[in-house]
Short mmCIF file of C-alpha atoms in Angstrom, two decimals:
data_model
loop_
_atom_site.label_atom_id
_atom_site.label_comp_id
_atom_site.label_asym_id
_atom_site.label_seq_id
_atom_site.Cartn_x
_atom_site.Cartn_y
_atom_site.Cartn_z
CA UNK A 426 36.27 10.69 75.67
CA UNK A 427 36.13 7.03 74.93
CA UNK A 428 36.71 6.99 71.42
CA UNK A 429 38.85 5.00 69.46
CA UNK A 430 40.03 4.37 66.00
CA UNK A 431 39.30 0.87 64.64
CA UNK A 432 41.65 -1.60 63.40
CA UNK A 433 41.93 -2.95 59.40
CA UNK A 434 40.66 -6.02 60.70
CA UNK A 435 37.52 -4.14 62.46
CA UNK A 436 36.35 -2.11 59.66
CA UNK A 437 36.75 -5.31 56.87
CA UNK A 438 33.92 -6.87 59.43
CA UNK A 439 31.79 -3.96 60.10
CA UNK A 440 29.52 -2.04 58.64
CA UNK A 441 27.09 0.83 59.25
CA UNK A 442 24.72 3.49 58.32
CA UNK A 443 25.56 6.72 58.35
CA UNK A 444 26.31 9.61 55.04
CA UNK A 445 27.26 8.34 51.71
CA UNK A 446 25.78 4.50 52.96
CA UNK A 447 25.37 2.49 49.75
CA UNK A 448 22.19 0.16 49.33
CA UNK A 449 22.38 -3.23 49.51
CA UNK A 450 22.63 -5.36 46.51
CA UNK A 451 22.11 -8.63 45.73
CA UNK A 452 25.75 -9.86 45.36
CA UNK A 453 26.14 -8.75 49.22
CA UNK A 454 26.04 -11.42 51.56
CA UNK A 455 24.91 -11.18 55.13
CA UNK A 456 28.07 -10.57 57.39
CA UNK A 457 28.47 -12.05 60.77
CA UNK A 458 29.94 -9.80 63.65
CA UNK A 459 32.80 -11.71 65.55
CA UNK A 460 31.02 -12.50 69.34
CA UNK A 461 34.42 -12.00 71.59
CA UNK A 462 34.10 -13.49 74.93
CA UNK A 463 31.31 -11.96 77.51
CA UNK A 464 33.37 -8.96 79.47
CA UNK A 465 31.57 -8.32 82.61
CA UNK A 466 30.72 -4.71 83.78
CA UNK A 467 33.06 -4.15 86.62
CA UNK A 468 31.35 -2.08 89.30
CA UNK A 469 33.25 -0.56 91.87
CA UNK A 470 32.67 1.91 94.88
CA UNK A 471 35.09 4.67 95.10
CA UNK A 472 35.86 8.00 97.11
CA UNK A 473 34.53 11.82 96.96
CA UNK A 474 37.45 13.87 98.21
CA UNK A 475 37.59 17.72 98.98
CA UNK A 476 40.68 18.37 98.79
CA UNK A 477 42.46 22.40 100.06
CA UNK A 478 46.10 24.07 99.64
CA UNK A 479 47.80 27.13 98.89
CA UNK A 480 51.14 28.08 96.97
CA UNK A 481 52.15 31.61 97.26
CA UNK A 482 49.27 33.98 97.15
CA UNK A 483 46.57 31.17 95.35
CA UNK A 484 44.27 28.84 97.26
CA UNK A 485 43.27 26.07 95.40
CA UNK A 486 40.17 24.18 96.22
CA UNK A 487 39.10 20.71 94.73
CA UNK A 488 36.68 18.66 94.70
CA UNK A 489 37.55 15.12 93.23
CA UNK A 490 36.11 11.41 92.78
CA UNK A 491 38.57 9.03 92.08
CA UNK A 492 37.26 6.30 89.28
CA UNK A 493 39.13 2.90 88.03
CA UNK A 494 39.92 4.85 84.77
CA UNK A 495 41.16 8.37 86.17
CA UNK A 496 39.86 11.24 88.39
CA UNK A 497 36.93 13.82 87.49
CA UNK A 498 35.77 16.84 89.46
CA UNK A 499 35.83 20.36 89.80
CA UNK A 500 38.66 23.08 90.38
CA UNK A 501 38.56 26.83 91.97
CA UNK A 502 41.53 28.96 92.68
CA UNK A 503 41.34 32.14 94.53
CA UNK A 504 43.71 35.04 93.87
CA UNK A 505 43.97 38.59 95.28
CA UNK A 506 40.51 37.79 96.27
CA UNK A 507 38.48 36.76 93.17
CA UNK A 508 37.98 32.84 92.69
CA UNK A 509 37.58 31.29 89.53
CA UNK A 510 37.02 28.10 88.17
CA UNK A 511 39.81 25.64 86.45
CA UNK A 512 39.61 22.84 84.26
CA UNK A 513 40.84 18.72 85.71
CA UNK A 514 41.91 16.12 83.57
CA UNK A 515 43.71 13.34 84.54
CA UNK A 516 47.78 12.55 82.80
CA UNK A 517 48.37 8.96 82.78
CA UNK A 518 49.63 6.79 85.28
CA UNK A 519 53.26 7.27 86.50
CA UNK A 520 55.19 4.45 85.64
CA UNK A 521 57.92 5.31 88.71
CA UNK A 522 55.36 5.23 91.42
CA UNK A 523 52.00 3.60 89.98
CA UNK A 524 49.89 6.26 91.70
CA UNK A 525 47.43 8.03 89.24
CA UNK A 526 48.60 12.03 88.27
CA UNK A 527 45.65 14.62 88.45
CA UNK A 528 46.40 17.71 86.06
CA UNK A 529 44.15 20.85 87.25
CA UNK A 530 44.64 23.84 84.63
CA UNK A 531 43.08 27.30 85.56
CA UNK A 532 41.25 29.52 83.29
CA UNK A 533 43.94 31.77 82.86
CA UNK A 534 46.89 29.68 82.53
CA UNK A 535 48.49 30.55 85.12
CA UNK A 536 50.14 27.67 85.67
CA UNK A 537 49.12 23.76 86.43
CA UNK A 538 49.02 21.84 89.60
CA UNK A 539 50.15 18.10 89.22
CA UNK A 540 48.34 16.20 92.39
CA UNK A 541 49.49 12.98 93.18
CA UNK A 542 46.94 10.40 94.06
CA UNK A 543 47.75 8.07 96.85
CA UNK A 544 47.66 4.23 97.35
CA UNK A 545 46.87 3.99 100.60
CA UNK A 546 44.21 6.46 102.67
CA UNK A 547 45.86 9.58 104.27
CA UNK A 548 44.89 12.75 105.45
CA UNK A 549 47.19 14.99 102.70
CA UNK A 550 48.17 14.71 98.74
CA UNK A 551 51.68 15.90 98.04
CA UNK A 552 50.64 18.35 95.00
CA UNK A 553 53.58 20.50 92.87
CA UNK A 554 52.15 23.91 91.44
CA UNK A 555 54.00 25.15 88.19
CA UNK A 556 53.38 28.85 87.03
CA UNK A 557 53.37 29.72 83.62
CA UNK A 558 57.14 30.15 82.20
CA UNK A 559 58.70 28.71 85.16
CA UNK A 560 60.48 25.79 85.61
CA UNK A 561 60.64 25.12 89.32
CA UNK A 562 57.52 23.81 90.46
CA UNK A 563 56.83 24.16 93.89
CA UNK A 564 55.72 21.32 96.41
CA UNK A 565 52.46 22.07 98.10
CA UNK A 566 50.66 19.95 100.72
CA UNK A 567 46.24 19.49 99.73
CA UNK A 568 44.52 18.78 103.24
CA UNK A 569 41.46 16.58 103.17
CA UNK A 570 38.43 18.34 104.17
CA UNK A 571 35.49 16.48 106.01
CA UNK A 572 32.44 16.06 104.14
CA UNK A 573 28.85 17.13 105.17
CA UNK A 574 27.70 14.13 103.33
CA UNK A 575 28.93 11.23 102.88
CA UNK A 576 28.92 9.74 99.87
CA UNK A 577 30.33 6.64 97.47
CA UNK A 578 30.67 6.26 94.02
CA UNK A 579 28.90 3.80 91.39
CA UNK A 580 31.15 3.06 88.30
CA UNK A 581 30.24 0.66 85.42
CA UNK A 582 33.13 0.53 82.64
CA UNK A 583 31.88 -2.58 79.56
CA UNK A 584 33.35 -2.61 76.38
CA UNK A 585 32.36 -5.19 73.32
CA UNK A 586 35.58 -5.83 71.47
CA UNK A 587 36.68 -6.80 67.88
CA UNK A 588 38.87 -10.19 69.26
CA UNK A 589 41.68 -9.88 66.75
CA UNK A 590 42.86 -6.28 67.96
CA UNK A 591 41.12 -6.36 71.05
CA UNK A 592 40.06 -2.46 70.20
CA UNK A 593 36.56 -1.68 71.30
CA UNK A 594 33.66 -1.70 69.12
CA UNK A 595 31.07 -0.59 71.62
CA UNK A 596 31.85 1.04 74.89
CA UNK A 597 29.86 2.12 77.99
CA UNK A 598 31.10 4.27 80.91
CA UNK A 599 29.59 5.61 83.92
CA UNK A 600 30.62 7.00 87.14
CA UNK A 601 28.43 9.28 89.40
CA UNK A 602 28.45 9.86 93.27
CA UNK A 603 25.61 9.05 95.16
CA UNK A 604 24.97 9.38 99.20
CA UNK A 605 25.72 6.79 101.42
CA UNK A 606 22.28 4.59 102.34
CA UNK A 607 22.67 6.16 105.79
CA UNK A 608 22.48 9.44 104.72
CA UNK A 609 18.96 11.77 105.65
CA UNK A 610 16.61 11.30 102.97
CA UNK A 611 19.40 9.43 100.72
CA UNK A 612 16.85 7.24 98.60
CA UNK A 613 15.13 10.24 97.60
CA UNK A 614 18.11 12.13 96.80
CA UNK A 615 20.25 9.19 94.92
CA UNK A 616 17.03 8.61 92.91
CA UNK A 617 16.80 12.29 91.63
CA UNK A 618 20.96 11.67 90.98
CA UNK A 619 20.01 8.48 88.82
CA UNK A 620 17.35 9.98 86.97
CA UNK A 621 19.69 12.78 85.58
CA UNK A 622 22.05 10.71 84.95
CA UNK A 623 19.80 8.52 82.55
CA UNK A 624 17.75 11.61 81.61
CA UNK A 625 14.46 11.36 82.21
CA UNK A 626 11.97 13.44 84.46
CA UNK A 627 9.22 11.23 84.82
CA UNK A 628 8.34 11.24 88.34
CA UNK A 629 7.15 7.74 88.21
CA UNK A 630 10.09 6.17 85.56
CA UNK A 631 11.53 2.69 86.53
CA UNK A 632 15.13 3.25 86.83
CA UNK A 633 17.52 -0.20 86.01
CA UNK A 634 20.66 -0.95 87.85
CA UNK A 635 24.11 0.96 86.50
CA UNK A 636 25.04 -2.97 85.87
CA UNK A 637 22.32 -3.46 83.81
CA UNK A 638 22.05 -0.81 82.06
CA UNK A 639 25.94 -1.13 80.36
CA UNK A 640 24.60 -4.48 79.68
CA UNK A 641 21.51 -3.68 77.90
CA UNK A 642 23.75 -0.56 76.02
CA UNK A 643 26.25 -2.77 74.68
CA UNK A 644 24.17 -5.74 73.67
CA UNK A 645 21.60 -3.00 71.86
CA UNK A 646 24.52 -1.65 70.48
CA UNK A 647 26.07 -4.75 69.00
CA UNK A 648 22.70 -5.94 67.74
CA UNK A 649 22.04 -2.49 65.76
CA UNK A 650 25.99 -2.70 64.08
CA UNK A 651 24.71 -6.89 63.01
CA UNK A 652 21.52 -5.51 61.68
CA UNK A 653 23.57 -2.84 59.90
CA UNK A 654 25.91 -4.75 58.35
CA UNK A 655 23.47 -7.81 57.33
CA UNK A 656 21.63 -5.07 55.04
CA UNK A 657 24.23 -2.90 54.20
CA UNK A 658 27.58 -4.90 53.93
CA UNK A 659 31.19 -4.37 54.89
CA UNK A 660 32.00 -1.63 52.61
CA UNK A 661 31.09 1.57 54.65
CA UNK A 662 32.44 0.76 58.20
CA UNK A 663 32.93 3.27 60.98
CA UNK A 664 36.50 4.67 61.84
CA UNK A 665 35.03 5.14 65.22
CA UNK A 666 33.93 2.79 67.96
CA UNK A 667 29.97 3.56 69.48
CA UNK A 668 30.33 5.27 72.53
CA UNK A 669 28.48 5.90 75.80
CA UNK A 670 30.19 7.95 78.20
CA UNK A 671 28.50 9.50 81.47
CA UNK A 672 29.97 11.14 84.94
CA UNK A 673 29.15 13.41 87.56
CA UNK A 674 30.99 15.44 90.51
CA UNK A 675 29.82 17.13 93.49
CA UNK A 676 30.14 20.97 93.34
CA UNK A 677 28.65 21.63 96.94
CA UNK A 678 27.68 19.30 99.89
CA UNK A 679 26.94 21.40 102.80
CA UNK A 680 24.69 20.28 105.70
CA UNK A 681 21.68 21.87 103.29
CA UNK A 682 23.02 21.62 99.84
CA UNK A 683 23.86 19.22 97.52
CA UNK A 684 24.71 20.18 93.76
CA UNK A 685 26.08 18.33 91.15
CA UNK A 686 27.77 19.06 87.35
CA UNK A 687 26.35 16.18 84.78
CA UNK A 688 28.72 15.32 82.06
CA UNK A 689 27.98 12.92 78.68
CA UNK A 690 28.99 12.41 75.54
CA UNK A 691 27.37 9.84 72.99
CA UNK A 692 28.46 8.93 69.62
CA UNK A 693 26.64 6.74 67.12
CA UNK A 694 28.28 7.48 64.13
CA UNK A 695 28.55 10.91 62.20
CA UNK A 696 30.67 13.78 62.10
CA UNK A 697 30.94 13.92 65.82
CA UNK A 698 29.51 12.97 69.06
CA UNK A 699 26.93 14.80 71.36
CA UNK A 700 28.23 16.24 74.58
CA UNK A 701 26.00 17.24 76.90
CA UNK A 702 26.15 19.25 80.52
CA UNK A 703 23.48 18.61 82.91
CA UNK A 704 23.10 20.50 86.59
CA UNK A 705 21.54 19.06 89.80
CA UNK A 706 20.89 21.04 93.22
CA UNK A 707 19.44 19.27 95.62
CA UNK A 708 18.01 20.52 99.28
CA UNK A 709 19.08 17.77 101.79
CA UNK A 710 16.31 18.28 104.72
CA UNK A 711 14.02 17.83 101.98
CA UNK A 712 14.99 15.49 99.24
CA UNK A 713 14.06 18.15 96.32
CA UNK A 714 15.48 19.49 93.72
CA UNK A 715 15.99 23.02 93.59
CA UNK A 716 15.64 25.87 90.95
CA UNK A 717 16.85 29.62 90.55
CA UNK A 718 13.39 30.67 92.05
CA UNK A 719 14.09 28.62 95.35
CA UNK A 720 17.39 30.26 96.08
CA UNK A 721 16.86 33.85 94.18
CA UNK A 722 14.49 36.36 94.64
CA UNK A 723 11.53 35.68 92.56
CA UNK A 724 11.60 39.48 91.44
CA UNK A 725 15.19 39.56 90.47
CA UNK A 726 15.89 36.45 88.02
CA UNK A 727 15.98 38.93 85.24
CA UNK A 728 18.70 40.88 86.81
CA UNK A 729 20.80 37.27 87.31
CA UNK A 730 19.96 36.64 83.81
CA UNK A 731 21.28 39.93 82.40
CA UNK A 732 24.45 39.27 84.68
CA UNK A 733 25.36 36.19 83.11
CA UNK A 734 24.86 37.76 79.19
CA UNK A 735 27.53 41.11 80.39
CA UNK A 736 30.22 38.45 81.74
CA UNK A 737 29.31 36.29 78.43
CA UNK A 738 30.00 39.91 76.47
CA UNK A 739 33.34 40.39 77.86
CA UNK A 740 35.04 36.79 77.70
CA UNK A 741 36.98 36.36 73.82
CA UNK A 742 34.70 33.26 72.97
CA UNK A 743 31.42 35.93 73.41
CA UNK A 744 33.09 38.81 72.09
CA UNK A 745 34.50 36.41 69.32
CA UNK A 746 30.46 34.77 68.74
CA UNK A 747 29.09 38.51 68.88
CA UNK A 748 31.63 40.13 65.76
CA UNK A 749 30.95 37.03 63.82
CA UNK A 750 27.41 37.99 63.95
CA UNK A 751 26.36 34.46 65.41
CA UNK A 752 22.85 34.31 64.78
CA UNK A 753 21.70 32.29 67.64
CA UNK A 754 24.58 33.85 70.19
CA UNK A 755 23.47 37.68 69.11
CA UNK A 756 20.02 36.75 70.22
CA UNK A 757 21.00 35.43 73.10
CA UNK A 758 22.33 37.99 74.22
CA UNK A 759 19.73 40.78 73.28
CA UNK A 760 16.89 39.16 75.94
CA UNK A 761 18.19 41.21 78.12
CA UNK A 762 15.41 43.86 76.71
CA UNK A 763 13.15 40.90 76.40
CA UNK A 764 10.27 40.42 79.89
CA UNK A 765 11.31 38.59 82.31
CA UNK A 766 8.60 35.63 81.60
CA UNK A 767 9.97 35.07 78.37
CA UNK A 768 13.80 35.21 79.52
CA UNK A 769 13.14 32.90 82.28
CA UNK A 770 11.70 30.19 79.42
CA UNK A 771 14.65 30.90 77.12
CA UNK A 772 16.86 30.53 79.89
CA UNK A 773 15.41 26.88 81.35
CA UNK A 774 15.45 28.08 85.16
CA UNK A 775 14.69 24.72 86.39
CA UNK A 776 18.33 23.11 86.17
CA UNK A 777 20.79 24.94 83.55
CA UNK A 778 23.17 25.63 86.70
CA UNK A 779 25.19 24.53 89.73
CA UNK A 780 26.22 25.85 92.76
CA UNK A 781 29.91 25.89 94.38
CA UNK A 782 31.12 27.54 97.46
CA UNK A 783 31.86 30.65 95.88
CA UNK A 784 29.32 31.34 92.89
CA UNK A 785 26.57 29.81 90.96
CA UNK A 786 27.89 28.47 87.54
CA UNK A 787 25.19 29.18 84.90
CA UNK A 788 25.85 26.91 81.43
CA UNK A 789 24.18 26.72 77.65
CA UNK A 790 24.85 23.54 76.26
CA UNK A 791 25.70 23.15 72.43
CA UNK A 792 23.76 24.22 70.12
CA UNK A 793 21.53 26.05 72.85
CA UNK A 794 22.76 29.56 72.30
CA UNK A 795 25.68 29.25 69.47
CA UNK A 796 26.74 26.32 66.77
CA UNK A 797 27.94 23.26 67.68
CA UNK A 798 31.91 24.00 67.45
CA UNK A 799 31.35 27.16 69.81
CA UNK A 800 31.13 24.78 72.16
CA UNK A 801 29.08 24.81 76.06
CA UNK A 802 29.27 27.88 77.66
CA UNK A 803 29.49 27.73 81.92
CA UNK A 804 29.64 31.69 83.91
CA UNK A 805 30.89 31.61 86.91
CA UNK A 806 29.24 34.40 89.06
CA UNK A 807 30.48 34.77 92.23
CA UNK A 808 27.83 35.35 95.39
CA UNK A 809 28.95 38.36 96.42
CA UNK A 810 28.39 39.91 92.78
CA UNK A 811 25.11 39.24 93.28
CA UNK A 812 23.81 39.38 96.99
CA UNK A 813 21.59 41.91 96.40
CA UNK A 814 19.31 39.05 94.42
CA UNK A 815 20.19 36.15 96.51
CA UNK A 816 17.29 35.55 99.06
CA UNK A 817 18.05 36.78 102.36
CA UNK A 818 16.11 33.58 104.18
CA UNK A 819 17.55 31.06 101.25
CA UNK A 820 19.86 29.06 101.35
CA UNK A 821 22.83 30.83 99.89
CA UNK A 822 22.79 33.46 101.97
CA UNK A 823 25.24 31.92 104.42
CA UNK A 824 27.85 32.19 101.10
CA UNK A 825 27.34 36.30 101.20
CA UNK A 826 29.97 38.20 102.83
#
């Protein structure tokens, strides 16, 4: 996350609202926020990569979109024939080789696999995998897969600075992939990508340029923190800097699917900042956006539903939710007995998942299902757990084995 910690020099000329804000009096004197020079928003078009290796008996599996500021994406390993999903995060730049490090943790901790990104285009990564409690990492070789879709990458990075530090005081990041203009029925689909990204459903909603938009953030931003300190003075500054920060990767892109994992987090002063976790499955022949009922049996969503609430049950953050006797997480969990009308409307069937090769990820975001330091929840459920309510004519079906 994009936060930072303000300098001395910051919080003596800031000020704004938030708990314990005093009044203003009439000693207080309007304050004027130092205007550093414009930064533009630097938008630039980057790559979607799939990228596939083994080491020893795990497969690893990656899907990754390379930004100016680091690499996001997703992560599956497969071993002894179950896959699950790992976590990416990027390690900073190595100062031997200037290429940008990749860290991809699994759930499990089995070890870490260190990919190293290169500068020029090629059709392999050079990748070492360390196991847990070893000290010999082993060199593995990721292959680049070929995409069904091809697609590029809109990134918009604009910070307003405090010019004596030159720490940020506002900050806006996006990234997101979106389909290449040639693409079958790629204005339809890059629209419904936009739209989640800004978070709105209106069919008919003007949506502004990435560009723009960090513009109009930041300069909204900076006016609010002005009007803030003219009224309440310099006394009860933030220690944090306003932040805005948005991505998205590609879970699937098959010839018929497209699905994507939403990630945000926005903070505007407070205790904390608001993640959020947004999903997006998309039919390609079509343009639409999908739900549970288009690729499940309509008869059988209760069953999924009750899936995801067992595996939820036997993880330590459930278990751990369910002996605290978590209000919201108990009830949750006890739907199960609840019909299948009202489960489905608990449970949001319209987008609270994403697909992958291997399972459908269903996720709660905070506050949804548990209190805010519980955290999101995502369940992995692999396809072949559930075939028996996947629909045989759908469009998973080819995933069933």
């Amino acid at each position: 996350m994009h936060t930072r910690l303000l300098p001395l020099s910051l919080v003596v000329a800031l000020a704004i609202t938030g708990a314990g804000c005093r009044q203003k009096t009439a000693e207080q004197q309007p304050v004027t926020l130092p205007t550093p020079p414009p930064i533009a928003s630097d938008i630039v078009e980057t790559g979607v990569m799939r990228l596939t290796g083994s080491a020893g008996e795990i497969a690893f599996d990656l899907e990754l979109m390379r930004i100016p500021w680091g690499v996001s994406g997703t992560f599956t390993y497969t071993k002894n024939s179950v896959t699950k999903t790992g976590t990416v995060f990027n390690s900073e730049d190595s100062a031997a080789t200037s290429n940008l490090l990749l860290v991809a943790h699994d759930d499990e901790e089995l070890g870490y696999l260190l990919v190293i990104w290169p500068t020029t285009q090629t059709n392999t990564l050079n990748a070492t995998w360390t196991a847990k409690g070893s000290a010999n990492p082993v060199n593995v070789v990721l292959a680049t897969q070929p995409a069904a879709h091809a697609m590029r990458v809109a990134v918009a990075e604009l910070a307003h600075k405090d010019p004596t530090s030159n720490n940020d005081i506002c900050s806006f990041t996006s990234a997101y992939p979106l389909l290449e203009d040639t693409e079958p029925n790629a204005r339809a689909i890059n629209l419904l990508i936009e739209k989640t990204v800004v978070g709105t459903l209106s069919e008919d909603a003007a949506i502004a340029p990435l560009e723009q938009r960090a513009s109009e953030y930041v300069a909204n931003c900076v006016g609010e923190i002005q009007s803030l300190l003219n009224e309440f003075g310099s006394e009860n500054a933030p220690t944090l800097a306003y932040v805005s920060d948005s991505s998205a990767s590609v879970t699937l892109n098959d010839e018929e699917l497209i699905s994507l994992r939403f990630d945000g987090y926005d903070y505007t002063g407070g205790a904390h900042g608001n993640p959020s976790l947004q999903g997006l499955t998309i039919q390609t022949t079509t343009g639409k956006a999908l739900s549970l009922k288009d690729l499940f049996k309509g008869d059988r969503l209760q069953a999924l539903i009750t899936k995801e609430r067992q595996i939820l049950l036997g993880v330590e953050q459930g278990e751990y939710l369910y002996e605290e006797t978590s209000a919201e997480f108990q009830s949750f969990v006890s739907q199960a007995a609840l019909p299948e009308a009202a489960q489905l409307a608990q449970f949001g069937d319209e987008s609270n998942f994403y697909l992958t090769e291997n399972g459908i990820v269903l996720y709660h975001t905070a506050y949804e299902i548990a209190p805010y330091a519980a955290g999101q929840f995502e369940t992995m459920i692999p396809y072949n757990e559930i075939k028996e309510l996947i629909r045989e004519d759908g469009l998973l079906s080819k995933y069933v084995k």
